[in-house]
Coordinates of C-alpha atoms and ligand atoms in Angstrom, one line a residue:
Chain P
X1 CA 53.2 27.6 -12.1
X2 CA 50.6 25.8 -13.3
X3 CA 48.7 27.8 -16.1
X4 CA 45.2 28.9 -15.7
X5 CA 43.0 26.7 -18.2
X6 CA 44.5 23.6 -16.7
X7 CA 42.4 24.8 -13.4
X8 CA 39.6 25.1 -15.6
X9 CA 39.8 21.9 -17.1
X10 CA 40.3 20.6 -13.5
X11 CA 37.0 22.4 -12.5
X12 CA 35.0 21.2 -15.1
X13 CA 35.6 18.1 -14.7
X14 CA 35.6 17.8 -11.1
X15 CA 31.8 19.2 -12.0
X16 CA 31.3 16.7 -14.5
X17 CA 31.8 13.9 -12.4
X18 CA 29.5 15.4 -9.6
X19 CA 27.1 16.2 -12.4
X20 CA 26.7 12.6 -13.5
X21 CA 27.1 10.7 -10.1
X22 CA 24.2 13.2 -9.2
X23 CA 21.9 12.2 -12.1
X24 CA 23.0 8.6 -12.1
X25 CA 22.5 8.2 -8.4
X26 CA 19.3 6.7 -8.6
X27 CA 17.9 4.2 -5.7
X28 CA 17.7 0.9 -5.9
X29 CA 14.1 -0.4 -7.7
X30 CA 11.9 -2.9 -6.4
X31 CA 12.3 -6.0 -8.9
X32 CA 10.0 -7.9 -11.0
X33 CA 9.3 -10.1 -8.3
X34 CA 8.1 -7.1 -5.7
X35 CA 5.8 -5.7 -8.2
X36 CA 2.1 -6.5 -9.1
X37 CA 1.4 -5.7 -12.5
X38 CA -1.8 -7.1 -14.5
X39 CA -0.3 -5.2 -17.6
X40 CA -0.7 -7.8 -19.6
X41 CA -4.9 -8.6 -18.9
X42 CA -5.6 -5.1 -19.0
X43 CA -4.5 -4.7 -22.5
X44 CA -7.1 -5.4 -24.9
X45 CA -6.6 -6.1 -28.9
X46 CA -7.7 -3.2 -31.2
X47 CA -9.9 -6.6 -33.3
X48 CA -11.5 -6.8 -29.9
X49 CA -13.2 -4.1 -29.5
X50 CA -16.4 -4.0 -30.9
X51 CA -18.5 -0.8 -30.0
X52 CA -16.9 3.0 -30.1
X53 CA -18.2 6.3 -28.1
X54 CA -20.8 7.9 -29.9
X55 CA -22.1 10.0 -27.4
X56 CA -20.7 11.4 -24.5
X57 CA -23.3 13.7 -21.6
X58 CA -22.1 15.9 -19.3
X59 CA -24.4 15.7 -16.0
X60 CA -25.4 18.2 -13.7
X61 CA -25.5 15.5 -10.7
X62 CA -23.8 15.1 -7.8
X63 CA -23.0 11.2 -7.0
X64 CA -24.4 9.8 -10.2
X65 CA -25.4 6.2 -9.4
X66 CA -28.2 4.7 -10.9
X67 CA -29.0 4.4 -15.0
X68 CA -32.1 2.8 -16.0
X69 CA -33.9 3.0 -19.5
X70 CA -37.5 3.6 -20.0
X71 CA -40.4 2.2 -22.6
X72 CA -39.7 5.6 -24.3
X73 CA -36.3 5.4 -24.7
X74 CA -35.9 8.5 -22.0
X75 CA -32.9 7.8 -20.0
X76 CA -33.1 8.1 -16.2
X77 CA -30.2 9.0 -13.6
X78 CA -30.4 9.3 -10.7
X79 CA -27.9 10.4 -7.8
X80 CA -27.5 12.3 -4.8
X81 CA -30.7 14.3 -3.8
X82 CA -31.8 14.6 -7.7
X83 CA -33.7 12.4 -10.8
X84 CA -33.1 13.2 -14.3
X85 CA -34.8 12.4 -17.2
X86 CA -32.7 12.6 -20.6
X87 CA -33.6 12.5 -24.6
X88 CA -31.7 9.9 -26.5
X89 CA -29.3 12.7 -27.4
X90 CA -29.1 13.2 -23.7
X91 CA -30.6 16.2 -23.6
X92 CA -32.7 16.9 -20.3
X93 CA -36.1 16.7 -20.3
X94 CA -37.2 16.4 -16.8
X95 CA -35.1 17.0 -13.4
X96 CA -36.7 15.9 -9.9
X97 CA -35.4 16.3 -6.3
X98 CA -35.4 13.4 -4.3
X99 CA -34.9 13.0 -0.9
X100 CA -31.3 10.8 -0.2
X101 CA -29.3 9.0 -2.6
X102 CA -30.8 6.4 -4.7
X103 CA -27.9 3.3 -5.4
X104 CA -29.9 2.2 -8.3
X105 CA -33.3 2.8 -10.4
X106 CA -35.4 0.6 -12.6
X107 CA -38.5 1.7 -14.7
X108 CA -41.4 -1.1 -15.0
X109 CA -43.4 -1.7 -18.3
X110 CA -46.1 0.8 -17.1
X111 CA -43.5 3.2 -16.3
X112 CA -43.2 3.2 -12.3
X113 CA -40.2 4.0 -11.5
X114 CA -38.8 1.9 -8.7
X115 CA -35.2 3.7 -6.7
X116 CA -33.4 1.4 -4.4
X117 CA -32.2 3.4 -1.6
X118 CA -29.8 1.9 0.6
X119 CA -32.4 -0.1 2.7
X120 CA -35.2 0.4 1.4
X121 CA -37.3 1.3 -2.6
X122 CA -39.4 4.2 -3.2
X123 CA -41.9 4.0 -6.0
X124 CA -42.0 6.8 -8.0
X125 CA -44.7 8.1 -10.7
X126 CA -42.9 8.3 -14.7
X127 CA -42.8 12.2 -13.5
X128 CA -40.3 11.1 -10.6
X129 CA -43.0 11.7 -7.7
X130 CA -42.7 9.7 -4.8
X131 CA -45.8 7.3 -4.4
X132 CA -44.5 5.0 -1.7
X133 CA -41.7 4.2 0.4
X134 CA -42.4 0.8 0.9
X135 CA -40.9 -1.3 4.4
X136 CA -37.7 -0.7 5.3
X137 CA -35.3 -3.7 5.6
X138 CA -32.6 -4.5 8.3
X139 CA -29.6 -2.1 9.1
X140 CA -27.3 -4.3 7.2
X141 CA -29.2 -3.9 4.0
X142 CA -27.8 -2.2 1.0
X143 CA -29.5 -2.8 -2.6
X144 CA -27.4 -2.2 -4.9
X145 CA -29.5 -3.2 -8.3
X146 CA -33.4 -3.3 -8.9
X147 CA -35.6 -4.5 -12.7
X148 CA -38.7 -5.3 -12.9
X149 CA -41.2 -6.8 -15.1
X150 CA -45.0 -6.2 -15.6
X151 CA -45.9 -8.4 -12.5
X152 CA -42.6 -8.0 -10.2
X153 CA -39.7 -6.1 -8.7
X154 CA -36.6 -8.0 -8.4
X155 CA -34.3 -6.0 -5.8
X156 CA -30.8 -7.2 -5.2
X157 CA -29.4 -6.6 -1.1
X158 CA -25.6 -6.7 -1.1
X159 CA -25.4 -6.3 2.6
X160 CA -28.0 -9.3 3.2
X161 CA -26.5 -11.4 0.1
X162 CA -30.1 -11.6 -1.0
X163 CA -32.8 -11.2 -3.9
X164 CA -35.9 -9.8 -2.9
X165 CA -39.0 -10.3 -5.5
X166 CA -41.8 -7.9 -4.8
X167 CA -44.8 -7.2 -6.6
X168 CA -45.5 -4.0 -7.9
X169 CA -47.4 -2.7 -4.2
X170 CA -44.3 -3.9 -2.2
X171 CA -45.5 -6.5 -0.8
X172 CA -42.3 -9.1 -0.2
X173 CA -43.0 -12.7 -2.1
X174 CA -40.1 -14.2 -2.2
X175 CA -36.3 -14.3 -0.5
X176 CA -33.4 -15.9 -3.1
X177 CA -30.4 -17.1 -2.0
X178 CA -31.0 -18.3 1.9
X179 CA -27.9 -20.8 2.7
X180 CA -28.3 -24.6 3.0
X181 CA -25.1 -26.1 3.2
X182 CA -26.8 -29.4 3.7
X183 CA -28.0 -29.2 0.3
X184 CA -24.7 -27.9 -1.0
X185 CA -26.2 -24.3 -1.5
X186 CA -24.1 -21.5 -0.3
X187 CA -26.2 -19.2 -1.6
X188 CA -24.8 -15.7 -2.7
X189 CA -21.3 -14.6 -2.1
X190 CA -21.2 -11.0 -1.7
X191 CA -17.9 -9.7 -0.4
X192 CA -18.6 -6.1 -1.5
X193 CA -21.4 -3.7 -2.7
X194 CA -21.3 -5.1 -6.2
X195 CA -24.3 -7.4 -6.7
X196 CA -26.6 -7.3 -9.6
X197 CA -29.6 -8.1 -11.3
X198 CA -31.1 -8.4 -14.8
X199 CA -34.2 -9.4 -16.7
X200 CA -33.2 -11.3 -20.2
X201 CA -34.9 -10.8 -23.5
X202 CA -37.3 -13.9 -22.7
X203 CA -38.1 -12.0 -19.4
X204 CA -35.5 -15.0 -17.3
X205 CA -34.2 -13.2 -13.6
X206 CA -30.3 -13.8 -14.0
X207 CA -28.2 -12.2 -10.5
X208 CA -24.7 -12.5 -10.2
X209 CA -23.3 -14.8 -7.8
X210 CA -19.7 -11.9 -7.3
X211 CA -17.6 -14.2 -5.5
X212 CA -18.2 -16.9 -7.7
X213 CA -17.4 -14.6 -10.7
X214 CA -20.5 -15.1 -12.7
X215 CA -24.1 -15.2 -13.2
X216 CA -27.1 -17.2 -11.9
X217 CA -30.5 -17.9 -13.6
X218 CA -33.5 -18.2 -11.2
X219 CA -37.0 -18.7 -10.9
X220 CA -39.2 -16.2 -9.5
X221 CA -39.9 -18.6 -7.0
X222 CA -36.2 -18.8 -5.9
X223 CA -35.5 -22.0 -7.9
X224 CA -32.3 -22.1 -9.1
X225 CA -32.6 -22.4 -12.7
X226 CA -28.5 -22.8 -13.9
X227 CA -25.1 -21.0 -13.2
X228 CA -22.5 -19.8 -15.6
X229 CA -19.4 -19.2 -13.4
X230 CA -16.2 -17.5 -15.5
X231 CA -13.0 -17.1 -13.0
X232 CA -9.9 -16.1 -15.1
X233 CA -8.0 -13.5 -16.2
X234 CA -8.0 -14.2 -20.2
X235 CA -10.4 -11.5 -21.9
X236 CA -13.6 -13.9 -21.9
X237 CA -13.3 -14.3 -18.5
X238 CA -14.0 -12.7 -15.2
X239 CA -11.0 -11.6 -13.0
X240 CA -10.3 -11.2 -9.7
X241 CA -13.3 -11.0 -7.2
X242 CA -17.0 -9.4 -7.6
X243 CA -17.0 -9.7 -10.9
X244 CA -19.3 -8.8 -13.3
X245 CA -20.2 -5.8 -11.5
X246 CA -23.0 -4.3 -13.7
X247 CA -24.8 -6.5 -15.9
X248 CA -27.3 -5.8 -18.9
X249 CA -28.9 -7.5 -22.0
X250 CA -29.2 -6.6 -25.5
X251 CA -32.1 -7.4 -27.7
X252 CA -30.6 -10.2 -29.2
X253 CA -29.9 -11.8 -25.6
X254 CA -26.0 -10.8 -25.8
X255 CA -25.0 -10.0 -22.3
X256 CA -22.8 -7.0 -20.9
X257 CA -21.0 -7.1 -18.3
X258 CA -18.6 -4.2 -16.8
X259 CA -15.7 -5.2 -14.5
X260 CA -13.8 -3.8 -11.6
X261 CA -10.1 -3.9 -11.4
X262 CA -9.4 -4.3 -14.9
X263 CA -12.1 -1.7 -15.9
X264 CA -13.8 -2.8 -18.8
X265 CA -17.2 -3.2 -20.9
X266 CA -17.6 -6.4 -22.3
X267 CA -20.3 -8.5 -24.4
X268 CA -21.3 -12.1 -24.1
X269 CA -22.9 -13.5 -27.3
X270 CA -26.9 -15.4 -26.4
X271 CA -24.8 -18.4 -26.4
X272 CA -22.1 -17.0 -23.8
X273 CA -19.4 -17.0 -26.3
X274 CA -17.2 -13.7 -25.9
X275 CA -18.4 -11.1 -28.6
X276 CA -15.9 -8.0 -28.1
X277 CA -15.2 -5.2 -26.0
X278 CA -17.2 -2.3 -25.4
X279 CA -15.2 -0.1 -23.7
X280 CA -11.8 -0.8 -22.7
X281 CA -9.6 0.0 -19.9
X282 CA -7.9 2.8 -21.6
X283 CA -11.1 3.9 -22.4
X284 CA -12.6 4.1 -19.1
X285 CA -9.4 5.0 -17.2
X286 CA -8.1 8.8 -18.9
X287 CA -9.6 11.2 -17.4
X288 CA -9.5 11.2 -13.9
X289 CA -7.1 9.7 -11.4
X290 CA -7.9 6.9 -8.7
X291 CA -6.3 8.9 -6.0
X292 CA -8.9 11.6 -5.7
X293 CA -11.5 8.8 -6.2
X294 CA -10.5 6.7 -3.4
X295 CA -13.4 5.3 -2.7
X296 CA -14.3 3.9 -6.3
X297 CA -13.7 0.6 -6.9
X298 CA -14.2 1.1 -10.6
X299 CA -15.4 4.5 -12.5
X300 CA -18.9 2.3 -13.6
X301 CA -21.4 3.3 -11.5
X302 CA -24.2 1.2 -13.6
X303 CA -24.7 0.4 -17.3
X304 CA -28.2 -0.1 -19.2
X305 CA -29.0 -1.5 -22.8
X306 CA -31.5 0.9 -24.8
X307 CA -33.7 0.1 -27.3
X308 CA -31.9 0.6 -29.7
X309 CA -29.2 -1.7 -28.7
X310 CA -27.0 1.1 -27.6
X311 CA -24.7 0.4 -24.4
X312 CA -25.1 3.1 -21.6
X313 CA -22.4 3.8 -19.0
X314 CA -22.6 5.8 -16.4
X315 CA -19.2 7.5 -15.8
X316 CA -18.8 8.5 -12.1
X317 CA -15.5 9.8 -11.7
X318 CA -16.3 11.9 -15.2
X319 CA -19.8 12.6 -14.3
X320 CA -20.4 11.6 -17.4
X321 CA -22.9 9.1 -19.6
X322 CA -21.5 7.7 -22.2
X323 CA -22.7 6.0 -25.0
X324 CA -21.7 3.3 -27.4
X325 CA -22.6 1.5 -30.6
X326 CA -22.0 -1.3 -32.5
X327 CA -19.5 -0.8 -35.0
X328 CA -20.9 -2.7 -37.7
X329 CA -18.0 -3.9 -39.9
Chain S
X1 CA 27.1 38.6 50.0
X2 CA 25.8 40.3 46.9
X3 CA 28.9 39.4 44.7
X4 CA 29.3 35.9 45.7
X5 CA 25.1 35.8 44.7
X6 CA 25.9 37.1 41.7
X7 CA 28.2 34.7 40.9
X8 CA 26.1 32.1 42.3
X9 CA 23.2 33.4 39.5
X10 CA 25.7 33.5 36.7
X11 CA 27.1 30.0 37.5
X12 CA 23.4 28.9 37.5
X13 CA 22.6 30.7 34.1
X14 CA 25.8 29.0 32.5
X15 CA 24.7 25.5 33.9
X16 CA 21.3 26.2 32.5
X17 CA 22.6 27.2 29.1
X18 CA 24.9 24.5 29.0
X19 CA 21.9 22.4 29.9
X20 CA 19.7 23.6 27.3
X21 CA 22.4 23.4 24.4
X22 CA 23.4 19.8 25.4
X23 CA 19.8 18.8 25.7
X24 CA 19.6 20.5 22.7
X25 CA 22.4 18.7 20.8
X26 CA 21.5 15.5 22.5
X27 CA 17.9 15.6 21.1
X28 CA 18.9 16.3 17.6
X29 CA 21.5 14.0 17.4
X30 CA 19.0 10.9 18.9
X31 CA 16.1 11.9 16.6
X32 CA 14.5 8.6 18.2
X33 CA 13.9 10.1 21.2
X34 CA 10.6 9.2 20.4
X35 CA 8.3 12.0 20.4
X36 CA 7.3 11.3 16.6
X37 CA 7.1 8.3 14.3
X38 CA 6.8 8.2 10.6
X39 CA 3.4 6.2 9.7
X40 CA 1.9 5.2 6.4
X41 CA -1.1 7.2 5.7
X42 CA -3.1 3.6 3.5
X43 CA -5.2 6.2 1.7
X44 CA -2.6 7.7 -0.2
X45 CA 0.1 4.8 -0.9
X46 CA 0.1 3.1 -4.5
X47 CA 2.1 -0.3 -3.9
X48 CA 5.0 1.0 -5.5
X49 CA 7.0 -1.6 -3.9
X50 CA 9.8 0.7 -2.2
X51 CA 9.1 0.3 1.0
X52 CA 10.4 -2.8 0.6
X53 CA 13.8 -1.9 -0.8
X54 CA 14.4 1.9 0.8
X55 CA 14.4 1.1 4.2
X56 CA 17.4 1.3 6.4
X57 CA 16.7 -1.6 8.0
X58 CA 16.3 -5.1 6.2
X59 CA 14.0 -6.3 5.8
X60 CA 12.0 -3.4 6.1
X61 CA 10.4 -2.1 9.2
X62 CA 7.0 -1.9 6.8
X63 CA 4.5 -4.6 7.0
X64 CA 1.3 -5.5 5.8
X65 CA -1.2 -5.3 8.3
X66 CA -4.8 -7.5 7.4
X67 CA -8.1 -4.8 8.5
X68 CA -10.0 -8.4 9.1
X69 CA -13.3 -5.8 9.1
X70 CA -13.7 -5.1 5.7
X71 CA -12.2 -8.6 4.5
X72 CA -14.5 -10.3 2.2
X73 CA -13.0 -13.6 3.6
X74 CA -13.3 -15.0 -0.6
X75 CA -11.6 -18.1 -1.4
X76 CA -10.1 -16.0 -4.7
X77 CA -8.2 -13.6 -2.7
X78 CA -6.6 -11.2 -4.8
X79 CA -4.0 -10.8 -2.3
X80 CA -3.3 -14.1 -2.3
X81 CA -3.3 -15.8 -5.5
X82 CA -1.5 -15.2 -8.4
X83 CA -3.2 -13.4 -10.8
X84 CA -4.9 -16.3 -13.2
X85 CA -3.4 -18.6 -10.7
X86 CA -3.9 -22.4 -12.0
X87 CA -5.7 -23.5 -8.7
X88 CA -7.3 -21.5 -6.1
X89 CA -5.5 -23.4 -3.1
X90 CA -2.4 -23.0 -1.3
X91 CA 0.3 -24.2 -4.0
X92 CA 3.1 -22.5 -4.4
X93 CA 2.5 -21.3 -7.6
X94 CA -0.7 -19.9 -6.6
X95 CA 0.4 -18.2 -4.4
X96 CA 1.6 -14.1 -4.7
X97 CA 3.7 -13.1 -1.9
X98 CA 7.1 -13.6 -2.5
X99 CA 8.0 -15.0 0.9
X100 CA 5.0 -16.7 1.3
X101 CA 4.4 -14.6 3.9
X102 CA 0.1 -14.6 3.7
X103 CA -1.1 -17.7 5.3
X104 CA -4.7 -18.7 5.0
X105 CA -6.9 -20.9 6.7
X106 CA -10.6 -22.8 6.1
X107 CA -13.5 -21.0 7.6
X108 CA -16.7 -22.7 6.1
X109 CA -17.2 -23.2 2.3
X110 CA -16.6 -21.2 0.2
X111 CA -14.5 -18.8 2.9
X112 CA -11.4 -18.2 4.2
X113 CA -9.2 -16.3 6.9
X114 CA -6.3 -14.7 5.9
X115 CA -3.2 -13.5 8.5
X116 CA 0.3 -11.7 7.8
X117 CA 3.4 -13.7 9.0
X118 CA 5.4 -10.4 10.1
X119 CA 8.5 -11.9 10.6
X120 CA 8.5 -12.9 6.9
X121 CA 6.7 -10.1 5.3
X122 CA 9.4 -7.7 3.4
X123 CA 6.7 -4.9 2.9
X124 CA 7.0 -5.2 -1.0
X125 CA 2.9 -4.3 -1.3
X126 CA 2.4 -6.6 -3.6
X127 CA -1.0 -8.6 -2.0
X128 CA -1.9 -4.7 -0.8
X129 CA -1.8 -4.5 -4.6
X130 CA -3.8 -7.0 -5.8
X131 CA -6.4 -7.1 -2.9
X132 CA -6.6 -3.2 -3.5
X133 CA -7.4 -3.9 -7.4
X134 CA -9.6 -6.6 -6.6
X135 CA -11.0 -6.9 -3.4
X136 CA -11.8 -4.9 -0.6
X137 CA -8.6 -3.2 0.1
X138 CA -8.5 -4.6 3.4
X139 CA -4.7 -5.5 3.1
X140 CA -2.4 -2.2 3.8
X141 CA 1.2 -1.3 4.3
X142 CA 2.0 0.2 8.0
X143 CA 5.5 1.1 9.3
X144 CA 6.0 -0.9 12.4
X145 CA 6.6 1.0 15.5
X146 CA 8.6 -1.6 17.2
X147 CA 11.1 -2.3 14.0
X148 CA 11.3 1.1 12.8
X149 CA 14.5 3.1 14.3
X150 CA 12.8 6.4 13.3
X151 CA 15.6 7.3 11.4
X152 CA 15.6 11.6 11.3
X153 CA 14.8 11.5 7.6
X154 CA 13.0 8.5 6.8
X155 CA 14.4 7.1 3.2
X156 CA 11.4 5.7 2.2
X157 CA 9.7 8.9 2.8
X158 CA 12.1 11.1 1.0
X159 CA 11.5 9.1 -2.4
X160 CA 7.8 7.9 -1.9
X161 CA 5.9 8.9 -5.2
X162 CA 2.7 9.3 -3.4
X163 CA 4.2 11.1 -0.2
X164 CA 1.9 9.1 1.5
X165 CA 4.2 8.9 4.8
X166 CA 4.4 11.3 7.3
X167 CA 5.6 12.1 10.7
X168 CA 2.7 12.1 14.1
X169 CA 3.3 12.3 17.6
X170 CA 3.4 9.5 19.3
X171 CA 1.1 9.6 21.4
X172 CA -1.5 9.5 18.1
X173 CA -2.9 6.0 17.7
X174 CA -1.4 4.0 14.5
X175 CA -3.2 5.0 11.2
X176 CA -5.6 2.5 10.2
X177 CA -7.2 1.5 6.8
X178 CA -10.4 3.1 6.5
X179 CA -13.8 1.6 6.8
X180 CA -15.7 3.0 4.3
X181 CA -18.3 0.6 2.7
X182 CA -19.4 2.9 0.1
X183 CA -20.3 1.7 -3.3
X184 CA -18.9 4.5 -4.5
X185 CA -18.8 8.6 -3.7
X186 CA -17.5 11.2 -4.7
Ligands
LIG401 S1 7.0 4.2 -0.9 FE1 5.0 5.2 -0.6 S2 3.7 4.6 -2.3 FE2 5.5 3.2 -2.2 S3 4.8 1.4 -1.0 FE3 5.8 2.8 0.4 S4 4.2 4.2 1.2 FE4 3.3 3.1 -0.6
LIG402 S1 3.1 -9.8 -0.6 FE1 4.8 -8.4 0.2 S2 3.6 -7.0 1.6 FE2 2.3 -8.8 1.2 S3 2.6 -10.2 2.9 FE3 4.0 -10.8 1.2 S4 5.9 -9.7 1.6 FE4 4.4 -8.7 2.9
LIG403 S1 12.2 5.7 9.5 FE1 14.0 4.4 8.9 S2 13.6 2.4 9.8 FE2 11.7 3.6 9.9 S3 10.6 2.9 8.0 FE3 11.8 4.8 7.5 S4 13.7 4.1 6.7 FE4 12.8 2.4 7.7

């Protein structure tokens, strides 16, 4: 007869066993090799980073997309059906409706506001009425930056890989970036809607070339005027492809640059020596997952300099502005 | 008359029963019969890598499939070269599939074209990574009709973190990556 608790020590075992062939039954995991990982470029040094969040706005806006900075110092957005006009504290001091949804927004010296809809800019009065719809372009047209400057309007077409310079009543002077591989030009290469452009302190047009993973200076004229081409994966770098995809200049003629697929806020000294980071992945990424943003290449909609040197980013996925400083050490 | 009609309906019932219960048994014991498939819906898978090591069949019945559409055609392809790859050309080293799998060929300066090998593709996800983080996305993971055995419960579905694989009738057209252009929406 074999006695009772030797059943029980039988049992408990037996369920022990199960118990940890259960847990340890895991499946096999895809190695090292199988796996893409950028780990090690996302991470950032804690010596890097250079700014921190002083500011953070909550906004009432569906699809923000567009940031631009006035003579004032008032802060536009603008997004999906609506304008709005914010303090430096980013509190509200003027909301428009617009019709459609502007892609990006630039304020001239006399403050006209300029929106780039997707094929076409509408001129708006500082108060955010519409004065003019000027021509619209071909279906393929998408402008995806705007600046101007007290004589023109430099508009940036992703879907036409070109750089359109206006003047101020929309009349079209000037096409940049027309292809002539006989003269070794290949123009711009824009394999997505990331394609920028920005006015410098000494008032110099730079676009970025995205597939080339940098920046171009021209001439109103079209002349190209230099390149400064980054590819690379090291911090002072630019990764991957359309990169920069929002760029912006500080006073001092520092340049910053946001990036897509290692999400980040960076600043290029005048010389193009790399300053710090603004923002860093970690930053940028908490918050809100990719999967119900599938559409979002990157969370920065735009970014904008004010004048007080401050860096703006517009947050979409957060709906959020966000604002840093210099931390002056 | 009226038994041997009787008897004729309940020998007629039994064969139909029988019928039904084998056809029954039949179908759930062939679960390829064929009426669904398991597809990858692109939109929801993250890379992980398992479909290349939970399949029943090896290599996998998953493969990347290239939407040529929304392909930027870049010389940098993400889903090509190595992250901070030393040269952007063709090099081994460069190079990120595995299996060398992704071959790639001159267009005009500075593009290119880029087309999956299938018979050495292992479905690991890893230039669907890359081109996903990078580029357009236009590289995505799809379960191949003709290699996959439809197993009842598919065992890449049963641990896929993003349960981004289902089960459609066949008759539904392959689940394709999406064409959306949009610079960004919400
Ligand atoms: S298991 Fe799921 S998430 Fe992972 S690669 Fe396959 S479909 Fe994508
Ligand atoms: S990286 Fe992986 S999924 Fe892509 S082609 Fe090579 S084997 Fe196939
Ligand atoms: S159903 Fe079976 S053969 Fe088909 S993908 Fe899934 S595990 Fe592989």
């Amino acid at each position: 007869m074999v006695p009772d608790w030797v059943w029980a020590a039988l049992a408990i075992a037996v369920v022990s066993v199960a118990l940890a062939l259960f847990v340890t039954d895991s499946p096999e995991r895809p190695g090292d090799a199988l796996v893409y990982d950028v780990s090690e470029y996302e991470a950032v040094d804690a010596e890097d980073i250079r700014y921190r969040e002083t500011l953070r706005v909550a906004l009432e806006l569906e699809n923000p997309a567009a940031l631009a900075v006035d003579n004032n110092g008032h802060i536009l957005i603008a997004g999906e059906g609506a304008l709005l006009v914010l303090d430096e504290a980013g509190g509200e001091l003027a909301r428009r409706e617009i019709e459609g949804r502007p892609y990006c927004a630039a304020v001239a010296p006399d403050g006209v506001i300029y929106l780039g809809m997707r094929d076409h800019v509408a001129a708006c009065s500082p108060e955010g009425d519409v004065l003019a719809a000027w021509d619209m372009l071909n279906e393929r047209a998408w402008l995806t930056s705007i600046v101007a400057d007290e004589n023109h309007v430099f508009v940036a077409d992703s879907g036409n890989a070109r750089v359109y310079v206006y003047d101020h009543s929309g009349t079209r002077h000037t096409v940049i970036g027309e292809r002539d591989p006989e003269q070794g030009l290949h123009g711009f290469v824009v394999p997505s809607h990331y394609f920028e452009v920005a006015l410098d302190t000494t008032g110099a047009l730079w676009a970025t070339n995205p597939g080339k993973l940098g920046l171009e200076k021209y001439r109103e004229d079209g002349a190209l005027l230099g390149a400064w081409h980054q590819p690379g994966f090291d911090i002072d770098k630019f990764p991957g492809c359309c990169n920069p995809v929002h760029i912006a200049f500080k006073s001092d003629g520092a340049l910053v640059a946001a990036e897509k697929g290692i999400n980040r806020v960076k600043v290029f000294a005048a010389d193009r020596s790399f300053e710090g980071v603004v923002a860093a992945p970690e930053l940028l990424n908490a918050g809100w997952k990719t999967a119900d943003f599938p559409d979002d290449m990157t969370p920065v909609r735009d970014i904008a300099v004010d004048g007080n040197d401050r860096v703006l980013v517009l947050h979409g996925p957060l709906r959020s502005l966000l604002i840093f400083e210099h931390i002056n050490k | 008359m009226s038994e041997k009609k009787n008897t004729g309906r309940r020998a007629f019932m039994r064969a139909a029963a029988a019928a039904a219960l084998g056809g029954g048994v039949w179908l759930a014991a062939t679960p390829s019969s064929g009426a669904w498939v398991w597809q990858i819906d692109p939109r929801k898978c993250t890379q992980c890598g398992q479909c290349a090591t939970h399949c029943v069949l090896n290599p996998s019945a998953v493969k990347c499939v290239h939407a040529t559409r929304i392909c930027g055609y870049c010389d940098l392809c993400s889903g090509y070269l190595q992250p901070n790859a030393p040269a952007l050309d063709t090099g081994a080293e460069n190079e990120l599939c595995p299996t060398a799998a992704i071959k790639r060929s001159f267009v005009e300066d500075p593009y290119f074209a880029y087309s999956i090998d299938e018979t050495l593709c292992v479905g690991c996800g890893k230039c669907v990574k890359g081109c996903a983080q990078f580029g357009n996305g236009s590289l995505y993971l799809q379960i191949k009709r003709d290699l996959c055995v439809n197993c009842n419960e598919c065992s890449i579905a049963r641990d896929c973190p993003s349960h981004a694989i289902e089960r459609i009738p066949l008759s539904r057209a392959y689940i394709l990556k999406y064409d959306d252009d949009s610079k960004g929406t919400e």
